PDB file of C-alpha atoms in Angstrom:
ATOM      1  CA  MET A   1       0.501 -57.806  20.047  1.00 47.00           C
ATOM      2  CA  GLY A   2      -0.676 -54.279  20.660  1.00 49.00           C
ATOM      3  CA  PRO A   3      -1.455 -51.764  17.803  1.00 52.00           C
ATOM      4  CA  VAL A   4       1.378 -50.525  15.856  1.00 47.00           C
ATOM      5  CA  ALA A   5       2.035 -46.768  16.134  1.00 51.00           C
ATOM      6  CA  LEU A   6       2.086 -44.960  13.001  1.00 48.00           C
ATOM      7  CA  PRO A   7       5.212 -43.098  12.056  1.00 50.00           C
ATOM      8  CA  ALA A   8       5.119 -39.421  12.942  1.00 50.00           C
ATOM      9  CA  TRP A   9       4.867 -38.393   9.266  1.00 47.00           C
ATOM     10  CA  LEU A  10       1.793 -40.481   8.851  1.00 52.00           C
ATOM     11  CA  GLN A  11      -0.262 -38.896  11.719  1.00 63.00           C
ATOM     12  CA  PRO A  12      -3.048 -36.617  10.810  1.00 65.00           C
ATOM     13  CA  ARG A  13      -1.724 -33.808  12.971  1.00 71.00           C
ATOM     14  CA  TYR A  14       1.732 -33.929  11.339  1.00 79.00           C
ATOM     15  CA  ARG A  15       0.251 -33.822   7.864  1.00 86.00           C
ATOM     16  CA  LYS A  16      -1.901 -30.939   8.915  1.00 89.00           C
ATOM     17  CA  ASN A  17       0.813 -28.894  10.320  1.00 90.00           C
ATOM     18  CA  ALA A  18       3.221 -29.700   7.240  1.00 92.00           C
ATOM     19  CA  TYR A  19       0.336 -28.510   5.010  1.00 94.00           C
ATOM     20  CA  LEU A  20      -0.119 -25.293   6.700  1.00 95.00           C
ATOM     21  CA  PHE A  21       3.719 -24.714   7.066  1.00 95.00           C
ATOM     22  CA  MET A  22       3.841 -25.117   3.246  1.00 96.00           C
ATOM     23  CA  TYR A  23       0.823 -22.976   2.760  1.00 96.00           C
ATOM     24  CA  TYR A  24       2.129 -20.191   4.930  1.00 97.00           C
ATOM     25  CA  LEU A  25       5.785 -20.377   3.617  1.00 96.00           C
ATOM     26  CA  ILE A  26       4.306 -20.202  -0.103  1.00 96.00           C
ATOM     27  CA  GLN A  27       2.330 -17.008   0.929  1.00 97.00           C
ATOM     28  CA  PHE A  28       5.250 -15.515   2.766  1.00 96.00           C
ATOM     29  CA  CYS A  29       7.499 -15.804  -0.371  1.00 96.00           C
ATOM     30  CA  GLY A  30       4.821 -14.373  -2.468  1.00 96.00           C
ATOM     31  CA  HIS A  31       4.384 -11.401  -0.341  1.00 97.00           C
ATOM     32  CA  SER A  32       7.937 -10.881   0.378  1.00 96.00           C
ATOM     33  CA  TRP A  33       8.746 -10.922  -3.392  1.00 96.00           C
ATOM     34  CA  ILE A  34       6.050  -8.294  -4.062  1.00 96.00           C
ATOM     35  CA  PHE A  35       7.250  -6.055  -1.093  1.00 95.00           C
ATOM     36  CA  THR A  36      10.861  -6.348  -2.240  1.00 95.00           C
ATOM     37  CA  ASN A  37      10.174  -5.758  -5.739  1.00 94.00           C
ATOM     38  CA  MET A  38       8.261  -2.619  -4.783  1.00 94.00           C
ATOM     39  CA  THR A  39      10.984  -1.287  -2.562  1.00 93.00           C
ATOM     40  CA  VAL A  40      13.741  -2.048  -4.971  1.00 94.00           C
ATOM     41  CA  ARG A  41      11.709  -0.162  -7.859  1.00 92.00           C
ATOM     42  CA  PHE A  42      11.011   2.756  -5.568  1.00 90.00           C
ATOM     43  CA  PHE A  43      14.686   3.290  -4.642  1.00 91.00           C
ATOM     44  CA  SER A  44      15.789   2.707  -8.446  1.00 91.00           C
ATOM     45  CA  PHE A  45      12.856   4.924 -10.122  1.00 88.00           C
ATOM     46  CA  GLY A  46      11.706   6.861  -7.220  1.00 87.00           C
ATOM     47  CA  LYS A  47       7.921   8.120  -7.615  1.00 85.00           C
ATOM     48  CA  ASP A  48       7.616   7.029 -11.232  1.00 86.00           C
ATOM     49  CA  SER A  49       7.541   3.290 -10.024  1.00 87.00           C
ATOM     50  CA  MET A  50       4.325   4.010  -8.089  1.00 90.00           C
ATOM     51  CA  VAL A  51       2.594   4.691 -11.493  1.00 89.00           C
ATOM     52  CA  ASP A  52       3.323   1.118 -12.945  1.00 89.00           C
ATOM     53  CA  THR A  53       3.156  -0.730  -9.701  1.00 92.00           C
ATOM     54  CA  PHE A  54       0.168  -2.796 -10.697  1.00 94.00           C
ATOM     55  CA  TYR A  55       1.697  -3.714 -14.021  1.00 93.00           C
ATOM     56  CA  ALA A  56       4.895  -4.949 -12.223  1.00 92.00           C
ATOM     57  CA  ILE A  57       3.577  -7.020  -9.433  1.00 94.00           C
ATOM     58  CA  GLY A  58      -0.153  -7.172 -10.226  1.00 94.00           C
ATOM     59  CA  LEU A  59      -0.328 -10.917 -11.363  1.00 95.00           C
ATOM     60  CA  VAL A  60       1.499 -12.046  -8.347  1.00 96.00           C
ATOM     61  CA  MET A  61      -0.643 -10.096  -6.106  1.00 96.00           C
ATOM     62  CA  GLN A  62      -3.674 -11.573  -7.671  1.00 96.00           C
ATOM     63  CA  LEU A  63      -2.340 -15.082  -7.403  1.00 96.00           C
ATOM     64  CA  CYS A  64      -1.519 -14.605  -3.575  1.00 96.00           C
ATOM     65  CA  GLN A  65      -4.985 -13.166  -2.790  1.00 96.00           C
ATOM     66  CA  SER A  66      -6.692 -15.817  -4.808  1.00 96.00           C
ATOM     67  CA  VAL A  67      -4.799 -18.622  -2.715  1.00 96.00           C
ATOM     68  CA  SER A  68      -5.658 -16.895   0.326  1.00 96.00           C
ATOM     69  CA  LEU A  69      -9.343 -17.742  -0.184  1.00 95.00           C
ATOM     70  CA  LEU A  70      -8.325 -21.256   1.081  1.00 95.00           C
ATOM     71  CA  GLU A  71      -7.965 -19.847   4.605  1.00 95.00           C
ATOM     72  CA  LEU A  72     -11.996 -19.751   4.657  1.00 95.00           C
ATOM     73  CA  LEU A  73     -11.814 -23.572   3.769  1.00 95.00           C
ATOM     74  CA  HIS A  74      -9.250 -24.177   6.396  1.00 94.00           C
ATOM     75  CA  ILE A  75     -11.266 -22.473   8.926  1.00 94.00           C
ATOM     76  CA  TYR A  76     -14.407 -24.221   7.907  1.00 93.00           C
ATOM     77  CA  VAL A  77     -13.017 -27.669   7.914  1.00 92.00           C
ATOM     78  CA  GLY A  78     -11.183 -27.004  11.331  1.00 89.00           C
ATOM     79  CA  ILE A  79      -7.473 -27.119  10.512  1.00 90.00           C
ATOM     80  CA  GLU A  80      -7.126 -23.280  11.263  1.00 89.00           C
ATOM     81  CA  SER A  81      -8.528 -22.085  14.735  1.00 85.00           C
ATOM     82  CA  ASN A  82      -9.540 -18.381  13.493  1.00 86.00           C
ATOM     83  CA  HIS A  83     -13.044 -17.237  13.447  1.00 88.00           C
ATOM     84  CA  LEU A  84     -14.738 -17.520   9.932  1.00 92.00           C
ATOM     85  CA  LEU A  85     -16.698 -14.188   9.816  1.00 91.00           C
ATOM     86  CA  PRO A  86     -13.793 -11.627  10.578  1.00 91.00           C
ATOM     87  CA  ARG A  87     -11.545 -13.495   7.945  1.00 93.00           C
ATOM     88  CA  PHE A  88     -14.154 -13.563   5.447  1.00 94.00           C
ATOM     89  CA  LEU A  89     -14.764  -9.615   5.886  1.00 92.00           C
ATOM     90  CA  GLN A  90     -11.152  -9.067   5.437  1.00 93.00           C
ATOM     91  CA  LEU A  91     -10.832 -11.211   2.379  1.00 94.00           C
ATOM     92  CA  THR A  92     -13.882  -9.890   0.898  1.00 93.00           C
ATOM     93  CA  GLU A  93     -12.547  -6.551   1.230  1.00 93.00           C
ATOM     94  CA  ARG A  94      -9.431  -7.239  -0.677  1.00 95.00           C
ATOM     95  CA  VAL A  95     -11.131  -9.278  -3.481  1.00 95.00           C
ATOM     96  CA  ILE A  96     -13.631  -6.660  -4.087  1.00 94.00           C
ATOM     97  CA  VAL A  97     -10.851  -3.839  -4.204  1.00 96.00           C
ATOM     98  CA  LEU A  98      -8.272  -5.862  -6.003  1.00 96.00           C
ATOM     99  CA  PHE A  99     -10.454  -7.757  -8.590  1.00 95.00           C
ATOM    100  CA  MET A 100     -13.425  -5.612  -9.238  1.00 93.00           C
ATOM    101  CA  VAL A 101     -12.097  -2.197  -8.865  1.00 95.00           C
ATOM    102  CA  ILE A 102      -8.416  -2.060  -9.593  1.00 95.00           C
ATOM    103  CA  THR A 103      -8.042  -4.832 -12.129  1.00 94.00           C
ATOM    104  CA  SER A 104     -11.191  -3.900 -14.136  1.00 92.00           C
ATOM    105  CA  GLN A 105     -10.148  -0.080 -14.609  1.00 92.00           C
ATOM    106  CA  GLU A 106      -6.840   0.670 -15.952  1.00 92.00           C
ATOM    107  CA  GLU A 107      -6.949   4.316 -15.077  1.00 93.00           C
ATOM    108  CA  VAL A 108      -7.199   3.315 -11.374  1.00 95.00           C
ATOM    109  CA  GLN A 109      -4.249   0.986 -11.662  1.00 94.00           C
ATOM    110  CA  GLU A 110      -1.918   4.099 -12.340  1.00 92.00           C
ATOM    111  CA  LYS A 111      -3.099   5.824  -9.081  1.00 93.00           C
ATOM    112  CA  TYR A 112      -0.500   6.279  -6.192  1.00 94.00           C
ATOM    113  CA  VAL A 113      -3.038   4.999  -3.688  1.00 95.00           C
ATOM    114  CA  VAL A 114      -2.803   1.581  -5.145  1.00 95.00           C
ATOM    115  CA  CYS A 115       0.829   1.357  -4.521  1.00 94.00           C
ATOM    116  CA  VAL A 116       0.304   2.555  -1.007  1.00 95.00           C
ATOM    117  CA  LEU A 117      -2.493   0.051  -0.483  1.00 96.00           C
ATOM    118  CA  PHE A 118      -0.204  -2.853  -1.793  1.00 96.00           C
ATOM    119  CA  ILE A 119       2.571  -1.761   0.639  1.00 95.00           C
ATOM    120  CA  PHE A 120      -0.102  -1.933   3.457  1.00 96.00           C
ATOM    121  CA  TRP A 121      -1.218  -5.252   2.606  1.00 96.00           C
ATOM    122  CA  ASN A 122       2.101  -6.825   1.972  1.00 96.00           C
ATOM    123  CA  LEU A 123       3.755  -5.478   5.070  1.00 95.00           C
ATOM    124  CA  LEU A 124       0.749  -7.024   7.235  1.00 95.00           C
ATOM    125  CA  ASP A 125       0.825 -10.375   5.411  1.00 96.00           C
ATOM    126  CA  MET A 126       4.585 -10.784   5.762  1.00 96.00           C
ATOM    127  CA  VAL A 127       4.587 -10.487   9.547  1.00 96.00           C
ATOM    128  CA  ARG A 128       1.266 -12.627   9.850  1.00 95.00           C
ATOM    129  CA  TYR A 129       2.658 -15.559   7.645  1.00 96.00           C
ATOM    130  CA  THR A 130       5.882 -15.407   9.254  1.00 96.00           C
ATOM    131  CA  TYR A 131       4.377 -15.597  12.670  1.00 95.00           C
ATOM    132  CA  SER A 132       1.767 -18.405  11.556  1.00 94.00           C
ATOM    133  CA  MET A 133       4.543 -20.322   9.845  1.00 94.00           C
ATOM    134  CA  LEU A 134       6.758 -20.589  12.887  1.00 94.00           C
ATOM    135  CA  SER A 135       3.889 -20.909  15.231  1.00 92.00           C
ATOM    136  CA  VAL A 136       2.415 -24.135  13.401  1.00 92.00           C
ATOM    137  CA  ILE A 137       5.906 -25.857  13.952  1.00 90.00           C
ATOM    138  CA  GLY A 138       5.862 -24.812  17.776  1.00 89.00           C
ATOM    139  CA  ILE A 139       8.473 -21.970  17.539  1.00 89.00           C
ATOM    140  CA  SER A 140       7.423 -18.646  19.252  1.00 87.00           C
ATOM    141  CA  TYR A 141       9.530 -15.528  19.708  1.00 90.00           C
ATOM    142  CA  ALA A 142       8.072 -12.765  22.052  1.00 91.00           C
ATOM    143  CA  VAL A 143       9.193  -9.893  19.857  1.00 93.00           C
ATOM    144  CA  LEU A 144       7.562 -11.536  16.820  1.00 93.00           C
ATOM    145  CA  THR A 145       4.316 -12.568  18.733  1.00 93.00           C
ATOM    146  CA  TRP A 146       4.046  -8.873  20.100  1.00 94.00           C
ATOM    147  CA  PHE A 147       4.927  -7.229  16.789  1.00 94.00           C
ATOM    148  CA  SER A 148       2.423  -9.572  14.847  1.00 94.00           C
ATOM    149  CA  GLN A 149      -0.343  -8.874  17.112  1.00 93.00           C
ATOM    150  CA  THR A 150       0.468  -5.136  17.224  1.00 95.00           C
ATOM    151  CA  LEU A 151       1.354  -4.025  13.914  1.00 95.00           C
ATOM    152  CA  TRP A 152      -2.209  -4.343  12.505  1.00 95.00           C
ATOM    153  CA  MET A 153      -3.614  -1.699  15.065  1.00 95.00           C
ATOM    154  CA  PRO A 154      -2.236   1.205  13.072  1.00 95.00           C
ATOM    155  CA  ILE A 155      -1.891  -0.498   9.689  1.00 96.00           C
ATOM    156  CA  TYR A 156      -5.273  -2.035   9.329  1.00 96.00           C
ATOM    157  CA  PRO A 157      -7.182   1.104   9.487  1.00 96.00           C
ATOM    158  CA  LEU A 158      -4.897   2.701   7.117  1.00 96.00           C
ATOM    159  CA  CYS A 159      -5.682  -0.151   4.692  1.00 96.00           C
ATOM    160  CA  VAL A 160      -9.312   0.388   5.004  1.00 96.00           C
ATOM    161  CA  LEU A 161      -8.871   4.143   4.366  1.00 96.00           C
ATOM    162  CA  ALA A 162      -6.833   3.346   1.271  1.00 97.00           C
ATOM    163  CA  GLU A 163      -9.271   0.722  -0.032  1.00 96.00           C
ATOM    164  CA  ALA A 164     -12.033   3.483   0.361  1.00 96.00           C
ATOM    165  CA  PHE A 165     -10.097   6.089  -1.392  1.00 96.00           C
ATOM    166  CA  THR A 166      -9.243   3.755  -4.158  1.00 96.00           C
ATOM    167  CA  ILE A 167     -13.066   2.723  -4.635  1.00 96.00           C
ATOM    168  CA  TYR A 168     -13.836   6.635  -4.355  1.00 95.00           C
ATOM    169  CA  GLN A 169     -11.331   7.422  -7.145  1.00 95.00           C
ATOM    170  CA  SER A 170     -12.623   4.659  -9.351  1.00 94.00           C
ATOM    171  CA  LEU A 171     -16.248   6.037  -9.185  1.00 93.00           C
ATOM    172  CA  PRO A 172     -15.949   8.434 -12.077  1.00 93.00           C
ATOM    173  CA  TYR A 173     -14.508   5.654 -14.427  1.00 93.00           C
ATOM    174  CA  PHE A 174     -17.393   3.123 -13.592  1.00 91.00           C
ATOM    175  CA  GLU A 175     -19.922   5.936 -14.216  1.00 88.00           C
ATOM    176  CA  SER A 176     -18.234   6.767 -17.615  1.00 88.00           C
ATOM    177  CA  PHE A 177     -17.613   3.244 -18.873  1.00 85.00           C
ATOM    178  CA  GLY A 178     -20.569   1.548 -17.337  1.00 80.00           C
ATOM    179  CA  THR A 179     -18.546  -1.386 -16.094  1.00 81.00           C
ATOM    180  CA  TYR A 180     -20.674  -3.893 -14.301  1.00 82.00           C
ATOM    181  CA  SER A 181     -23.815  -1.717 -14.761  1.00 73.00           C
ATOM    182  CA  THR A 182     -26.565  -3.815 -16.287  1.00 73.00           C
ATOM    183  CA  LYS A 183     -30.081  -3.335 -17.480  1.00 67.00           C
ATOM    184  CA  MET A 184     -32.678  -5.522 -16.373  1.00 63.00           C
ATOM    185  CA  PRO A 185     -36.449  -6.265 -17.537  1.00 61.00           C
ATOM    186  CA  PHE A 186     -39.350  -4.059 -16.656  1.00 58.00           C
ATOM    187  CA  ASP A 187     -37.108  -0.716 -16.710  1.00 59.00           C
ATOM    188  CA  LEU A 188     -34.963  -1.962 -13.775  1.00 59.00           C
ATOM    189  CA  SER A 189     -31.198  -1.604 -13.776  1.00 66.00           C
ATOM    190  CA  ILE A 190     -28.010  -2.031 -11.793  1.00 74.00           C
ATOM    191  CA  CYS A 191     -25.921   1.007 -11.453  1.00 84.00           C
ATOM    192  CA  PHE A 192     -22.391  -0.414  -9.926  1.00 86.00           C
ATOM    193  CA  PRO A 193     -21.352   2.990  -8.926  1.00 88.00           C
ATOM    194  CA  TYR A 194     -24.250   3.065  -6.392  1.00 90.00           C
ATOM    195  CA  VAL A 195     -23.322  -0.336  -5.394  1.00 90.00           C
ATOM    196  CA  LEU A 196     -19.922   0.813  -4.680  1.00 93.00           C
ATOM    197  CA  LYS A 197     -21.179   3.774  -2.673  1.00 92.00           C
ATOM    198  CA  ILE A 198     -23.286   1.582  -0.513  1.00 93.00           C
ATOM    199  CA  TYR A 199     -20.153  -0.822  -0.188  1.00 94.00           C
ATOM    200  CA  LEU A 200     -18.106   2.121   1.145  1.00 93.00           C
ATOM    201  CA  MET A 201     -20.291   2.493   4.095  1.00 91.00           C
ATOM    202  CA  MET A 202     -20.467  -1.259   4.945  1.00 93.00           C
ATOM    203  CA  LEU A 203     -16.631  -1.122   4.559  1.00 94.00           C
ATOM    204  CA  PHE A 204     -16.236   1.103   7.747  1.00 93.00           C
ATOM    205  CA  VAL A 205     -18.851  -1.060   9.671  1.00 93.00           C
ATOM    206  CA  GLY A 206     -16.779  -4.149   8.690  1.00 92.00           C
ATOM    207  CA  MET A 207     -13.660  -2.429   9.949  1.00 94.00           C
ATOM    208  CA  TYR A 208     -15.271  -1.762  13.387  1.00 94.00           C
ATOM    209  CA  PHE A 209     -16.294  -5.413  13.656  1.00 94.00           C
ATOM    210  CA  THR A 210     -12.986  -6.798  12.463  1.00 94.00           C
ATOM    211  CA  TYR A 211     -10.941  -4.370  14.631  1.00 95.00           C
ATOM    212  CA  ASN A 212     -12.723  -5.324  17.759  1.00 94.00           C
ATOM    213  CA  HIS A 213     -12.274  -8.836  16.918  1.00 93.00           C
ATOM    214  CA  LEU A 214      -8.516  -8.555  16.405  1.00 94.00           C
ATOM    215  CA  TYR A 215      -8.075  -6.491  19.350  1.00 94.00           C
ATOM    216  CA  SER A 216      -9.621  -9.238  21.632  1.00 93.00           C
ATOM    217  CA  GLU A 217      -7.499 -11.641  20.009  1.00 92.00           C
ATOM    218  CA  ARG A 218      -4.483  -9.868  20.563  1.00 92.00           C
ATOM    219  CA  ARG A 219      -5.360  -9.372  24.284  1.00 92.00           C
ATOM    220  CA  ASP A 220      -6.048 -13.144  24.782  1.00 89.00           C
ATOM    221  CA  ILE A 221      -2.653 -14.150  22.915  1.00 88.00           C
ATOM    222  CA  LEU A 222      -0.560 -11.861  24.816  1.00 88.00           C
ATOM    223  CA  ARG A 223      -2.048 -12.667  27.997  1.00 85.00           C
ATOM    224  CA  VAL A 224      -1.325 -16.522  27.368  1.00 73.00           C
ATOM    225  CA  PHE A 225       1.944 -16.037  25.881  1.00 62.00           C
ATOM    226  CA  PRO A 226       4.101 -15.136  29.157  1.00 57.00           C
ATOM    227  CA  ASN A 227       2.417 -18.092  30.860  1.00 54.00           C
ATOM    228  CA  LYS A 228       3.631 -20.311  28.015  1.00 52.00           C
ATOM    229  CA  LYS A 229       7.166 -19.086  28.440  1.00 51.00           C
ATOM    230  CA  LYS A 230       7.205 -19.846  32.288  1.00 47.00           C
ATOM    231  CA  MET A 231       5.960 -23.568  31.614  1.00 46.00           C
TER     232      MET A 231
END
């Protein structure tokens, strides 16, 4: 007797795709809830809703961004085919701005730029996770493919500008409260505002690298997609 074929649901490829589909679905639901919540609050309360955006959706945003760190593991073990360094840079931007800057300073949480930044982040992620979720089960639409590979072109630089402005607005508070600044032996000290100023310059260098990578990826995907439709 020949080898017995495993049921489809036991095959490694099926399990990997099922896991990725569930991961993308959870992330899509989380970011959709945040975006919908922010939209409804804005139309209900106007500009006043922007001040307490973080208090309303900050916990869910932190959860979604924390879970997104799994994507680095996905790439490292090979269940996602993305490049590690560009994704690492994108996730690092968000982790630093969300957890180290916004979360640690209550005064920054009330700034309008936080609301704008969250809108940009969630808009990108809703489209990205929708595209990834459908792609993993073999469904592709020309409009969605083009949209997911084009939306980031204006939005991603605006995200970086909003992140940089958030950091800039946080500097006086870090200087006043001394958050994360520490004194070390031998009259040495770490002044966190200076660290943030250095990071501001690195942020735009990283944006240039990531933008070039995403543009090359977009060109390759849109070049291949018409050929897939003909097959």
